[in-house]
Amino acid sequence: MNKPIDIALLQPVEPFADYQANIAARIDRGAEAKAQDGGARVGISRPHESAALHVAGEATYIDDIPELRGTLHCALGLSPVANGVLKGMDLDVLRALPGVVAVLSAEDIPGSNDCGSIVHDDPILCSGEIRYLGQPVFAVIAQTREVARRVAARAKDVLTIEAAPPVLTPQDAHAKGQYVMPPMHLLRSASDPDGDEQAAVRAAIAAAPHRLKDTLEVGGQEQFYLEGQISYAIPKEGGGMHVHCSTQHPTEMQHLVSHALHLNANEVHVECRRMGGGFGGKESQSGLFACVAAVAAAKLKRPVKLRLDRDDDFLITGRRHCFWYEYEVGYDDEGRLLGAEITMVSRAGHSADLSGPVMTRALCHFDNAYWLPEVSMHGYSGKTNTQSNTAFRGFGGPQGAIAVENILDTVARRLGRDPLEVRRINFYGKDERNVTPYAQVVTDNIVHELVGELEASSDYRARRDAIAAHNARSPVLKRGIALAPLKFGISFNVPHFNQAGALVHVYNDGSVLVNHGGTEMGQGLNTKVAQVVAHELGVSFECVRATATDTTKVANTSATAASTGADLNGKAAQDAARRIRERLAACAAARHGGEAADVRFANDKVEVAGRTLSFATLVGEAYLDRVQLWSDGFYSTPGLSWDRDTLKGRPFYYYAYGAAVSEVVVDTLTGEWKLLRADILHDAGKSLNPAIDIGQVEGAFIQGMGWLTTEELVWHPQSGKLTTHAPSTYKIPTANDCPPVFNVKLFEGPNFEDSIHRSKAVGEPPLLLPFSVFFAIRDAVSAAGGHRVDPPLRAPATSEAILHAITAVQAGA
């Protein structure tokens, strides 16, 4: 007889119960703030605007759109080799199979066979040169998706390829001088700014009391969005094309499709209501799938859907760039960096894609939160026979910053000092020591205050002492702790991308519709923009509805990337709503007396000349008076400049700051580890929606922790096949990897710059917070050798990597 289940075992553990209570408290505090702030709609912890739809399973993604009659399905035939020359294709064999409608190759593309973002070096379908295993060579269009996939899987039977050995690692590409972009060099010498800066940096390193020379490897990371790449192309009258595409950049998809079809941009309509995650993987790389679906639909004059399964998504698309570093630094007895030279080499893949901007941001974030008086940085984007790597949350910033953090952590260990003290002594100053290597003055530095507050609230000092005592008596289980700060620049590195447009419509029943150029990928952008519009018009949030991103409504948009979504689109929507409010105020004053400037909008009411009207009533009156009740809005970020030749200027409007303390335990016999506690204090300025921002911080922390600890990409050294191309072989973090104690708080304080309601971007910066996890593991590994040997820990710090590092420190000790 089965033993009865103990109901108590089904109850949530106390930390998670506390977490649920914290969420409820955030919503309650938001409602309280609303009541106290005269009807404010920003700064309130509101649920995501699609939360109910998500929970009910009613939120519509591309694959949920009802298929039109006659819809066909597409699958891609992939190259079975990583490098070589395509000698021939016997596609007629596939065309003759049951259920197949067509098999298309590069010759069937009427326009440009290219989907490159910046450099036109990325073919939609292979046209002769095989560049990586998984490269799309042909497209099968069939009556059903199952048939299309089965036929496409026979690629190896119909392709004749002359294979060659692949180049797979950034080190090999660097050794061969094989790059997708010209090398980049960023130098700054505070001692000799007008002289030979490279010589000055080398002299500073040589003259330093201590020197450190080493290498570091940091792996890439798969975006692993829940909704895979998908496009649904529908032919329209006059040769036009309507593409439903899961993309972060509808305008770029519009351009790529128009070029592939040899159409004008106004003949291509791209639409995206929401994505099931993007993380950068749908900024540029959704283009190939949009183009193939559109070409097939145009040729066959029938709707065509192209939806990848997870394996093909892994094999075709790129991800976060892995980096290899070689560096040398000089430092003094306190750990202050006096000179640094670093070479960064990324695995770019077979084409340029966004590797150039990613490397630029990596160079611009090597300083992180630290003043580097003499620095020489060299960036190389290695061309390899792998998927073309692309944007990923952080966009090179994490790869740049982790290098200096690793350097400072090693410097502290060599000096026998607390790594926090070495980090602190290198922080940027307020009025001096405050110019970045790329010549931007840091005017909003709050890292000292933020780190000091977190150090106190997390009991960092007492816990470090307790961990040292624990390690002294525990020969197998070693604990580690680390506090890591961040400074992250906000804006696109390319100045002209920092612009946005929006449309706001007020209907004569008082309801409001907003459309903007940003895309919703679960991050809450539409929620924040709706809050901004509701606040500006003084109406309840429920009165405002955000619609799908649509190239026929707002044109020439920038990608929803670089953490600028709310900054740019929020300001544009605010501009549109303000224009309408001013027209309504003028109408109210003309009808009821008083001055337009004295009319007040709040809580769905309008106060004018001692009278109170409902917002809907005033809107009805304005309609009768023929007042324009819709408006466009526009915003461009002020004060930005960038010289891409010298890599100098002001690429960022402001900086976001943050810090995290992580404590781990490591089993020195197996390399297994567990995160015991994380304390986070993050700077979101004057948050538009604290609940959403805290959720973004939590998600970024866990995602970044996965990058640095469990998510390992492995290519077969001979065939060049990505062997970790499915959840069975690629380990992303789960709920079980969240720490039992997870304290997350937003730092109090408005943005120094005039951002939307003085808030700060919160999408990408917190991905640097889990540096604290990596260096806590490194601390525990160091303890296994009595803190006498530099731990040679690579990222991701898998159990195998940890065990390798433990063996090394124990042998050295």
PDB file of C-alpha atoms in Angstrom, residues 438-572:
ATOM      1  CA  TYR A 438      37.728  56.328 -25.544  1.00  0.00           C
ATOM      2  CA  ALA A 439      37.766  59.926 -24.206  1.00  0.00           C
ATOM      3  CA  GLN A 440      34.281  60.143 -22.642  1.00  0.00           C
ATOM      4  CA  VAL A 441      34.132  61.880 -19.275  1.00  0.00           C
ATOM      5  CA  VAL A 442      32.323  59.874 -16.601  1.00  0.00           C
ATOM      6  CA  THR A 443      30.048  62.514 -15.069  1.00  0.00           C
ATOM      7  CA  ASP A 444      27.502  60.287 -13.324  1.00  0.00           C
ATOM      8  CA  ASN A 445      29.734  58.044 -11.209  1.00  0.00           C
ATOM      9  CA  ILE A 446      27.808  56.409  -8.362  1.00  0.00           C
ATOM     10  CA  VAL A 447      29.852  53.218  -8.094  1.00  0.00           C
ATOM     11  CA  HIS A 448      31.407  54.217  -4.761  1.00  0.00           C
ATOM     12  CA  GLU A 449      28.061  54.777  -3.055  1.00  0.00           C
ATOM     13  CA  LEU A 450      26.411  51.762  -4.641  1.00  0.00           C
ATOM     14  CA  VAL A 451      29.196  49.335  -3.747  1.00  0.00           C
ATOM     15  CA  GLY A 452      29.428  50.752  -0.226  1.00  0.00           C
ATOM     16  CA  GLU A 453      25.700  50.230   0.316  1.00  0.00           C
ATOM     17  CA  LEU A 454      25.814  46.657  -0.993  1.00  0.00           C
ATOM     18  CA  GLU A 455      28.928  45.832   1.022  1.00  0.00           C
ATOM     19  CA  ALA A 456      27.051  46.817   4.190  1.00  0.00           C
ATOM     20  CA  SER A 457      23.657  45.306   3.359  1.00  0.00           C
ATOM     21  CA  SER A 458      25.165  41.951   2.305  1.00  0.00           C
ATOM     22  CA  ASP A 459      27.429  41.654   5.394  1.00  0.00           C
ATOM     23  CA  TYR A 460      30.297  41.079   2.986  1.00  0.00           C
ATOM     24  CA  ARG A 461      33.082  41.546   5.545  1.00  0.00           C
ATOM     25  CA  ALA A 462      31.652  39.258   8.191  1.00  0.00           C
ATOM     26  CA  ARG A 463      30.799  36.604   5.614  1.00  0.00           C
ATOM     27  CA  ARG A 464      34.307  36.671   4.136  1.00  0.00           C
ATOM     28  CA  ASP A 465      35.761  36.068   7.599  1.00  0.00           C
ATOM     29  CA  ALA A 466      33.259  33.261   8.231  1.00  0.00           C
ATOM     30  CA  ILE A 467      34.142  31.641   4.902  1.00  0.00           C
ATOM     31  CA  ALA A 468      37.855  31.757   5.712  1.00  0.00           C
ATOM     32  CA  ALA A 469      37.142  30.011   9.022  1.00  0.00           C
ATOM     33  CA  HIS A 470      34.979  27.414   7.291  1.00  0.00           C
ATOM     34  CA  ASN A 471      37.623  26.659   4.674  1.00  0.00           C
ATOM     35  CA  ALA A 472      40.278  26.213   7.342  1.00  0.00           C
ATOM     36  CA  ARG A 473      38.331  23.325   8.872  1.00  0.00           C
ATOM     37  CA  SER A 474      36.772  21.844   5.731  1.00  0.00           C
ATOM     38  CA  PRO A 475      39.214  19.913   3.522  1.00  0.00           C
ATOM     39  CA  VAL A 476      36.723  18.976   0.792  1.00  0.00           C
ATOM     40  CA  LEU A 477      33.926  21.530   0.601  1.00  0.00           C
ATOM     41  CA  LYS A 478      35.373  24.977   0.004  1.00  0.00           C
ATOM     42  CA  ARG A 479      33.367  28.172   0.001  1.00  0.00           C
ATOM     43  CA  GLY A 480      34.048  31.343  -1.937  1.00  0.00           C
ATOM     44  CA  ILE A 481      32.649  34.849  -2.063  1.00  0.00           C
ATOM     45  CA  ALA A 482      33.073  37.775  -4.423  1.00  0.00           C
ATOM     46  CA  LEU A 483      31.699  41.262  -4.939  1.00  0.00           C
ATOM     47  CA  ALA A 484      31.796  42.503  -8.529  1.00  0.00           C
ATOM     48  CA  PRO A 485      30.711  45.961  -9.749  1.00  0.00           C
ATOM     49  CA  LEU A 486      29.648  47.131 -13.190  1.00  0.00           C
ATOM     50  CA  LYS A 487      29.514  50.292 -15.269  1.00  0.00           C
ATOM     51  CA  PHE A 488      27.676  49.863 -18.561  1.00  0.00           C
ATOM     52  CA  GLY A 489      27.315  52.442 -21.304  1.00  0.00           C
ATOM     53  CA  ILE A 490      23.833  53.003 -22.710  1.00  0.00           C
ATOM     54  CA  SER A 491      23.294  53.910 -26.383  1.00  0.00           C
ATOM     55  CA  PHE A 492      24.056  52.397 -29.752  1.00  0.00           C
ATOM     56  CA  ASN A 493      27.723  52.823 -30.671  1.00  0.00           C
ATOM     57  CA  VAL A 494      26.528  54.100 -34.061  1.00  0.00           C
ATOM     58  CA  PRO A 495      24.986  57.546 -33.338  1.00  0.00           C
ATOM     59  CA  HIS A 496      22.296  57.515 -36.043  1.00  0.00           C
ATOM     60  CA  PHE A 497      20.686  54.378 -34.576  1.00  0.00           C
ATOM     61  CA  ASN A 498      19.737  56.399 -31.503  1.00  0.00           C
ATOM     62  CA  GLN A 499      16.377  57.610 -32.797  1.00  0.00           C
ATOM     63  CA  ALA A 500      12.779  56.434 -32.548  1.00  0.00           C
ATOM     64  CA  GLY A 501       9.275  57.286 -33.648  1.00  0.00           C
ATOM     65  CA  ALA A 502       5.811  56.641 -32.252  1.00  0.00           C
ATOM     66  CA  LEU A 503       2.132  57.185 -33.016  1.00  0.00           C
ATOM     67  CA  VAL A 504      -0.529  57.879 -30.407  1.00  0.00           C
ATOM     68  CA  HIS A 505      -4.248  57.867 -31.242  1.00  0.00           C
ATOM     69  CA  VAL A 506      -6.967  59.055 -28.877  1.00  0.00           C
ATOM     70  CA  TYR A 507     -10.404  57.791 -29.893  1.00  0.00           C
ATOM     71  CA  ASN A 508     -13.567  59.735 -29.167  1.00  0.00           C
ATOM     72  CA  ASP A 509     -14.536  57.367 -26.347  1.00  0.00           C
ATOM     73  CA  GLY A 510     -11.361  58.356 -24.496  1.00  0.00           C
ATOM     74  CA  SER A 511      -9.422  55.155 -25.222  1.00  0.00           C
ATOM     75  CA  VAL A 512      -5.817  55.443 -26.393  1.00  0.00           C
ATOM     76  CA  LEU A 513      -3.745  53.423 -28.853  1.00  0.00           C
ATOM     77  CA  VAL A 514       0.046  53.632 -29.056  1.00  0.00           C
ATOM     78  CA  ASN A 515       2.347  52.213 -31.698  1.00  0.00           C
ATOM     79  CA  HIS A 516       6.119  52.587 -31.646  1.00  0.00           C
ATOM     80  CA  GLY A 517       9.201  51.216 -33.348  1.00  0.00           C
ATOM     81  CA  GLY A 518      10.351  48.955 -30.529  1.00  0.00           C
ATOM     82  CA  THR A 519       9.624  45.249 -30.342  1.00  0.00           C
ATOM     83  CA  GLU A 520       8.237  43.315 -27.404  1.00  0.00           C
ATOM     84  CA  MET A 521      10.228  40.200 -26.553  1.00  0.00           C
ATOM     85  CA  GLY A 522       8.959  39.682 -23.022  1.00  0.00           C
ATOM     86  CA  GLN A 523      11.027  42.486 -21.488  1.00  0.00           C
ATOM     87  CA  GLY A 524       8.004  44.690 -20.799  1.00  0.00           C
ATOM     88  CA  LEU A 525       8.720  47.422 -23.331  1.00  0.00           C
ATOM     89  CA  ASN A 526       5.077  47.829 -24.338  1.00  0.00           C
ATOM     90  CA  THR A 527       4.083  47.991 -20.677  1.00  0.00           C
ATOM     91  CA  LYS A 528       6.535  50.793 -19.976  1.00  0.00           C
ATOM     92  CA  VAL A 529       5.592  52.766 -23.097  1.00  0.00           C
ATOM     93  CA  ALA A 530       1.900  52.437 -22.246  1.00  0.00           C
ATOM     94  CA  GLN A 531       2.660  53.684 -18.724  1.00  0.00           C
ATOM     95  CA  VAL A 532       4.471  56.697 -20.170  1.00  0.00           C
ATOM     96  CA  VAL A 533       1.522  57.558 -22.437  1.00  0.00           C
ATOM     97  CA  ALA A 534      -1.007  57.054 -19.630  1.00  0.00           C
ATOM     98  CA  HIS A 535       1.055  59.298 -17.365  1.00  0.00           C
ATOM     99  CA  GLU A 536       1.348  62.020 -19.994  1.00  0.00           C
ATOM    100  CA  LEU A 537      -2.396  62.060 -20.701  1.00  0.00           C
ATOM    101  CA  GLY A 538      -3.435  61.561 -17.085  1.00  0.00           C
ATOM    102  CA  VAL A 539      -5.478  58.453 -17.836  1.00  0.00           C
ATOM    103  CA  SER A 540      -5.510  55.011 -16.288  1.00  0.00           C
ATOM    104  CA  PHE A 541      -3.160  52.388 -17.654  1.00  0.00           C
ATOM    105  CA  GLU A 542      -6.144  50.278 -18.694  1.00  0.00           C
ATOM    106  CA  CYS A 543      -7.178  52.992 -21.177  1.00  0.00           C
ATOM    107  CA  VAL A 544      -3.986  52.548 -23.211  1.00  0.00           C
ATOM    108  CA  ARG A 545      -3.357  49.728 -25.652  1.00  0.00           C
ATOM    109  CA  ALA A 546      -0.074  48.991 -27.419  1.00  0.00           C
ATOM    110  CA  THR A 547      -0.195  47.374 -30.844  1.00  0.00           C
ATOM    111  CA  ALA A 548       2.157  45.265 -32.946  1.00  0.00           C
ATOM    112  CA  THR A 549       5.378  46.728 -34.275  1.00  0.00           C
ATOM    113  CA  ASP A 550       4.627  47.426 -37.913  1.00  0.00           C
ATOM    114  CA  THR A 551       6.745  48.960 -40.674  1.00  0.00           C
ATOM    115  CA  THR A 552       3.604  50.493 -42.240  1.00  0.00           C
ATOM    116  CA  LYS A 553       2.986  52.551 -39.086  1.00  0.00           C
ATOM    117  CA  VAL A 554       6.386  53.680 -37.829  1.00  0.00           C
ATOM    118  CA  ALA A 555       9.097  53.678 -40.480  1.00  0.00           C
ATOM    119  CA  ASN A 556      12.894  53.523 -40.365  1.00  0.00           C
ATOM    120  CA  THR A 557      13.122  52.109 -36.868  1.00  0.00           C
ATOM    121  CA  SER A 558      16.251  50.989 -35.064  1.00  0.00           C
ATOM    122  CA  ALA A 559      16.613  47.523 -33.590  1.00  0.00           C
ATOM    123  CA  THR A 560      15.268  46.921 -30.127  1.00  0.00           C
ATOM    124  CA  ALA A 561      18.740  46.384 -28.771  1.00  0.00           C
ATOM    125  CA  ALA A 562      21.542  48.064 -26.804  1.00  0.00           C
ATOM    126  CA  SER A 563      19.082  48.410 -23.889  1.00  0.00           C
ATOM    127  CA  THR A 564      17.604  51.473 -25.608  1.00  0.00           C
ATOM    128  CA  GLY A 565      14.041  50.240 -26.135  1.00  0.00           C
ATOM    129  CA  ALA A 566      12.344  52.180 -23.337  1.00  0.00           C
ATOM    130  CA  ASP A 567      14.722  55.147 -23.576  1.00  0.00           C
ATOM    131  CA  LEU A 568      14.078  55.807 -27.260  1.00  0.00           C
ATOM    132  CA  ASN A 569      10.513  54.631 -27.780  1.00  0.00           C
ATOM    133  CA  GLY A 570       9.338  55.921 -24.413  1.00  0.00           C
ATOM    134  CA  LYS A 571      10.571  59.399 -25.268  1.00  0.00           C
ATOM    135  CA  ALA A 572       9.006  59.245 -28.740  1.00  0.00           C
TER     136      ALA A 572
END
